[in-house]
mmCIF file of C-alpha atoms in Angstrom:
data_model
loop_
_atom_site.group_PDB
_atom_site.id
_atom_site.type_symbol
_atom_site.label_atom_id
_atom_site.label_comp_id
_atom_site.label_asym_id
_atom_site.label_seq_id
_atom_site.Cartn_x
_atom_site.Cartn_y
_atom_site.Cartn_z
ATOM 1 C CA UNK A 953 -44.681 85.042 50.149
ATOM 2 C CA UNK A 954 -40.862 84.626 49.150
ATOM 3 C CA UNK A 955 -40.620 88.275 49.441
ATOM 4 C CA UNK A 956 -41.371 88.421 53.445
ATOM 5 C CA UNK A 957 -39.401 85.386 53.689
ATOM 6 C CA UNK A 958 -36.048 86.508 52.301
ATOM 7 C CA UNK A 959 -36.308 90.059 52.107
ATOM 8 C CA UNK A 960 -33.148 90.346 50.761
ATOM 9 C CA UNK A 961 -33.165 88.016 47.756
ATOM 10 C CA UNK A 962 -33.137 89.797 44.454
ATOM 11 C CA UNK A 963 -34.791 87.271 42.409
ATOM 12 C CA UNK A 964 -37.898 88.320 44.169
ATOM 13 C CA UNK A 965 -37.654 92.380 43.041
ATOM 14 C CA UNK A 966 -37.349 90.659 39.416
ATOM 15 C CA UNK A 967 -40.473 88.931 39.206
ATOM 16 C CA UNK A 968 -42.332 92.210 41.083
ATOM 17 C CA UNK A 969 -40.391 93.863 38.055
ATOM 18 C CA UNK A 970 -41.841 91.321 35.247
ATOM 19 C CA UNK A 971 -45.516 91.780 37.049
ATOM 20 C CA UNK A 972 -45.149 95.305 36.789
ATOM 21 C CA UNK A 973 -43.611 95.170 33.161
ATOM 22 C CA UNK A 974 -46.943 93.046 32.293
ATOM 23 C CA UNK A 975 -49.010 95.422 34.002
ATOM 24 C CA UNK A 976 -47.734 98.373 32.514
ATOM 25 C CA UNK A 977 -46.693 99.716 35.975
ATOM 26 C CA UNK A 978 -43.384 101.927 34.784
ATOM 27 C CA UNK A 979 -42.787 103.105 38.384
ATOM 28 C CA UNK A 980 -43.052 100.246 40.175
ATOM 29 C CA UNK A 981 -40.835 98.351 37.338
ATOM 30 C CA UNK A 982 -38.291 100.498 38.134
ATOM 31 C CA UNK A 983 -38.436 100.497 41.483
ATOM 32 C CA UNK A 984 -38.123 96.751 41.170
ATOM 33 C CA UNK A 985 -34.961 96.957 38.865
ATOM 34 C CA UNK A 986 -33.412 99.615 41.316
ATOM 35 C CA UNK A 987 -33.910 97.323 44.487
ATOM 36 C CA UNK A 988 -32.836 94.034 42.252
ATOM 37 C CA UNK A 989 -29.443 96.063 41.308
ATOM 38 C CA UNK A 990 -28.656 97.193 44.988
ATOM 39 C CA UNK A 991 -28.900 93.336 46.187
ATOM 40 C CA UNK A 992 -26.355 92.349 43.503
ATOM 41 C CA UNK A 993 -28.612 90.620 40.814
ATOM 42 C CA UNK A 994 -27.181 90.233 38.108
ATOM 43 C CA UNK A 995 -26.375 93.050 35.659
ATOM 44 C CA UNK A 996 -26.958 91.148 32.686
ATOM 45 C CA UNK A 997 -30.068 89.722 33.656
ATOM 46 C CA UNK A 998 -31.215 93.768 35.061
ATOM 47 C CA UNK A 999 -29.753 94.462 31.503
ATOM 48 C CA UNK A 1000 -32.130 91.623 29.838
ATOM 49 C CA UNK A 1001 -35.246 93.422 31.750
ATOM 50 C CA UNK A 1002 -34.781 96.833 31.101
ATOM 51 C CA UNK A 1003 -34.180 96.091 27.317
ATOM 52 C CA UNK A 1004 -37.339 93.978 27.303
ATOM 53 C CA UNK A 1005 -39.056 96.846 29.394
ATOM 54 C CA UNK A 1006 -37.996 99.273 26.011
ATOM 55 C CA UNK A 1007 -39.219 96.463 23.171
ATOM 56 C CA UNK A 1008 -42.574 97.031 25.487
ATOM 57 C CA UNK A 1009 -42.600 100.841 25.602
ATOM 58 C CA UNK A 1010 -42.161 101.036 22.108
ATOM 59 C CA UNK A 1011 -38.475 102.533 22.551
ATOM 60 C CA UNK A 1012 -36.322 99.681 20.496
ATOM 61 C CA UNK A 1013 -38.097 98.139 17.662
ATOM 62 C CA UNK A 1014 -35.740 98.134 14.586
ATOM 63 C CA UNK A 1015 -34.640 94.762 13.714
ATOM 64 C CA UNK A 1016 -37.058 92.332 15.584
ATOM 65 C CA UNK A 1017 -35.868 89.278 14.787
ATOM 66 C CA UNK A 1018 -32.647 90.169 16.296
ATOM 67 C CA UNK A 1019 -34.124 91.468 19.107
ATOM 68 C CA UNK A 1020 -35.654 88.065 19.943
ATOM 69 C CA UNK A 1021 -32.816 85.957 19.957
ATOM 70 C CA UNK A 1022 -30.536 87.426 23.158
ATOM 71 C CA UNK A 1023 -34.067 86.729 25.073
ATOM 72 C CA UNK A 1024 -34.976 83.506 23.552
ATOM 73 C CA UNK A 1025 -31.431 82.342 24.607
ATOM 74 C CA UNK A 1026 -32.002 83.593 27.830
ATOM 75 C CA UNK A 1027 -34.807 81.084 28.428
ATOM 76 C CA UNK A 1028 -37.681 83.640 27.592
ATOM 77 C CA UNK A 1029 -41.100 82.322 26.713
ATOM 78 C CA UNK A 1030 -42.024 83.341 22.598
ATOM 79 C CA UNK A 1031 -45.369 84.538 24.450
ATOM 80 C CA UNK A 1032 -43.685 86.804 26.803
ATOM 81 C CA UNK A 1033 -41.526 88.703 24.220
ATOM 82 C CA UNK A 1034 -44.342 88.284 21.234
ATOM 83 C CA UNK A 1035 -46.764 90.287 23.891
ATOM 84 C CA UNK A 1036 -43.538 93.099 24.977
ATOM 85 C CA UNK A 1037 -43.214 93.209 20.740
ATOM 86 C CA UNK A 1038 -46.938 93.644 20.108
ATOM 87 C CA UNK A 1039 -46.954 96.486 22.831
ATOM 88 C CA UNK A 1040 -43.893 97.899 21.680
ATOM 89 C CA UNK A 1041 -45.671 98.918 18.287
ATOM 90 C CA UNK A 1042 -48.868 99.881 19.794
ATOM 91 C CA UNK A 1043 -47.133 102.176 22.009
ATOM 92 C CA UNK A 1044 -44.822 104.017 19.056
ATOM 93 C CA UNK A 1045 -48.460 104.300 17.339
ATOM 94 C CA UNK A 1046 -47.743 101.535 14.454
ATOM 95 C CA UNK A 1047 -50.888 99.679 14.971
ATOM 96 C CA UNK A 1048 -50.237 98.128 11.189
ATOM 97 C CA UNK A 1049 -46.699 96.795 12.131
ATOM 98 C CA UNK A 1050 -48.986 95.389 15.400
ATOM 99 C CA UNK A 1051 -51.321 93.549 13.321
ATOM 100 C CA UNK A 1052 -48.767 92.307 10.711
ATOM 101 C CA UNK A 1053 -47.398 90.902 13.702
ATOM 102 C CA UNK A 1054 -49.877 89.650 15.059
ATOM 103 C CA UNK A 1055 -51.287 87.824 11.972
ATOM 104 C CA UNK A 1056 -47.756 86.322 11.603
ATOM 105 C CA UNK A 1057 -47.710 84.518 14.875
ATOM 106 C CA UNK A 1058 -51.097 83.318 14.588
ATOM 107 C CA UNK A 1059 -50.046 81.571 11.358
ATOM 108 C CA UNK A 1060 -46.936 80.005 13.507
ATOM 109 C CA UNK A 1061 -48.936 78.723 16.511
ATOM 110 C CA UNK A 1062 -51.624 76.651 17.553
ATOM 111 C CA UNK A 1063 -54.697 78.901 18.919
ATOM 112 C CA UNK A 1064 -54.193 79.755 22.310
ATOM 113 C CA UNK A 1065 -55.660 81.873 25.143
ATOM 114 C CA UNK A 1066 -52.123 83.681 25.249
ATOM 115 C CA UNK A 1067 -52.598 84.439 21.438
ATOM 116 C CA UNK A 1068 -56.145 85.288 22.463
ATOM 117 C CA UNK A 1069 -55.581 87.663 24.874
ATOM 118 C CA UNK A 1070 -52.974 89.512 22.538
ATOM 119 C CA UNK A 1071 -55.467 89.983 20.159
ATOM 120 C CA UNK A 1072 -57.552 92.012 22.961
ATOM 121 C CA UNK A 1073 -54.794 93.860 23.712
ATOM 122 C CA UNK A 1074 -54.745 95.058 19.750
ATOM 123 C CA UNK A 1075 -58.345 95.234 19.527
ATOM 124 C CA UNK A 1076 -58.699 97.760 22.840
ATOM 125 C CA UNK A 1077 -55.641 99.932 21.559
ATOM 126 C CA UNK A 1078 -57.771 100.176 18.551
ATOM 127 C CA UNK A 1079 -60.772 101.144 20.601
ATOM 128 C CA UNK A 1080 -62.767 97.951 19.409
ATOM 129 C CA UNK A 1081 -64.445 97.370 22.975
ATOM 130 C CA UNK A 1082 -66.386 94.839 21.948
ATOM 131 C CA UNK A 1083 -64.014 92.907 19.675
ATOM 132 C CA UNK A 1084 -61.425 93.090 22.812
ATOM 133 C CA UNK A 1085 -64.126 91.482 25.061
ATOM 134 C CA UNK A 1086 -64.628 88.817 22.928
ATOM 135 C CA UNK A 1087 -60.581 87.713 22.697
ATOM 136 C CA UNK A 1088 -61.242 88.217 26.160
ATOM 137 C CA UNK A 1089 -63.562 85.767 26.846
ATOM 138 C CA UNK A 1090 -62.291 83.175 24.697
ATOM 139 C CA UNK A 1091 -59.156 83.442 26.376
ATOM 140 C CA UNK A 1092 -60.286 83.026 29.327
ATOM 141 C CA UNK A 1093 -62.782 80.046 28.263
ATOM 142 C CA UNK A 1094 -59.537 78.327 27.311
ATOM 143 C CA UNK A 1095 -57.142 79.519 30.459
ATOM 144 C CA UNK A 1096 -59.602 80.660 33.420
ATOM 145 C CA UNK A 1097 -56.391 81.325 34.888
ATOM 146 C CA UNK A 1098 -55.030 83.582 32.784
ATOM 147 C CA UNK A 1099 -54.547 86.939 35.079
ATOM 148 C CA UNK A 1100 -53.582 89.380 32.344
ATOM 149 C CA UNK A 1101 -56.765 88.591 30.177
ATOM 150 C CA UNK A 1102 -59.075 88.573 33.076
ATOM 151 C CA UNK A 1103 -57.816 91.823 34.582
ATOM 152 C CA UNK A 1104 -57.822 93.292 31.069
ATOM 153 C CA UNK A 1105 -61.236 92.204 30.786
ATOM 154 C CA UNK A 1106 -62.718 93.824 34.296
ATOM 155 C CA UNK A 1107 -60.364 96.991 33.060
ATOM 156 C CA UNK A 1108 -62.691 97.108 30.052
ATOM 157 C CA UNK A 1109 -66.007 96.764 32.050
ATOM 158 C CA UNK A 1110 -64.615 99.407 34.377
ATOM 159 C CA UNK A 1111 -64.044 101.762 31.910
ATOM 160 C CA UNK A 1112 -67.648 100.703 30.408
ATOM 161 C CA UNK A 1113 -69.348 101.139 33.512
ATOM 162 C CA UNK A 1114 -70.584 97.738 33.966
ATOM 163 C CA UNK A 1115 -69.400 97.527 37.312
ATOM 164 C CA UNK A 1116 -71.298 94.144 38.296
ATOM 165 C CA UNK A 1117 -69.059 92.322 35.678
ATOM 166 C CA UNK A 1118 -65.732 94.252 36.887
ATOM 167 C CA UNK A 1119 -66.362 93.288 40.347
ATOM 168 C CA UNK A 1120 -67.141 89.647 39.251
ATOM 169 C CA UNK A 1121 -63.561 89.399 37.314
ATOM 170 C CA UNK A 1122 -61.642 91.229 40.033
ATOM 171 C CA UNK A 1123 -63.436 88.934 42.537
ATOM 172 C CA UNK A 1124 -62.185 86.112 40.592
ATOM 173 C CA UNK A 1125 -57.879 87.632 40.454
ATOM 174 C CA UNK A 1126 -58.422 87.350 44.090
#
């Protein structure tokens, strides 16, 4: 609602541009960053989100661990940048360094529907359906609020063409 309220607040085109960075919406995320510059948000925090937007594109990927720092000193949640690292390597088509990864921050963390739903996104870029479902599920036994899970999960009924359970999960983002 912030949006309608203060049209002209810039903080609001950077959270459209994190939604659409999480949703894998490129146009939109730039659109976002374009209208955040031209109301005078900050450049280094525009920098911040396009160089995240990269990690999650699969662009910038050498040297992780110093990747993470400048955006855990900015505040960043671990989840959020874990997730734009994980994508990152599924995009450039290293689905090993994506596991390695994975199976690291598992070892680091207690088991979570965040950690749950990152292991869908692994299992559907390998095109284990199934498997992907069933992070999916979990996850969202442990968070029913967790909007990227359950849209991933009526994506993957979609696409399955079990549109009585898509409709049920896109019922319930609403």
């Amino acid at each position: 609602w912030g949006i309608w309220l203060d049209p002209d607040d810039g903080e609001w085109d950077m959270m459209q541009a994190k939604c659409y960075r999480l949703l894998e919406q490129t146009t939109g995320w730039q659109q976002s960053l374009e209208s955040a510059t031209a109301k005078g948000v900050s450049t280094d925090w525009i920098a911040l989100e396009r160089q995240f937007g990269s990690i999650a594109s699969g662009h910038v990927l050498e040297g992780m661990q110093d990747i993470q720092q400048p955006f855990l000193a900015a505040g960043l949640p671990m989840d959020d940048i874990a997730l734009a690292i994980l994508r990152g390597y599924l995009a450039s088509g290293d689905h090993g360094k994506a596991r390695e990864q994975l199976e690291q921050w598992e070892t680091s963390r207690v088991p979570d529907a965040h950690g749950a739903y990152m292991w869908a996104v692994y299992w559907e870029a390998e095109r284990q359906r199934s498997e992907a479902v069933k992070q999916l599920v979990r996850a969202l036994d442990e968070q029913p609020d967790h909007e990227l899970a359950r849209m991933l999960l009526a994506q993957l009924y979609d696409s399955e063409n079990l549109l009585d359970l898509a409709l049920q999960e896109y019922v319930e983002l609403v």
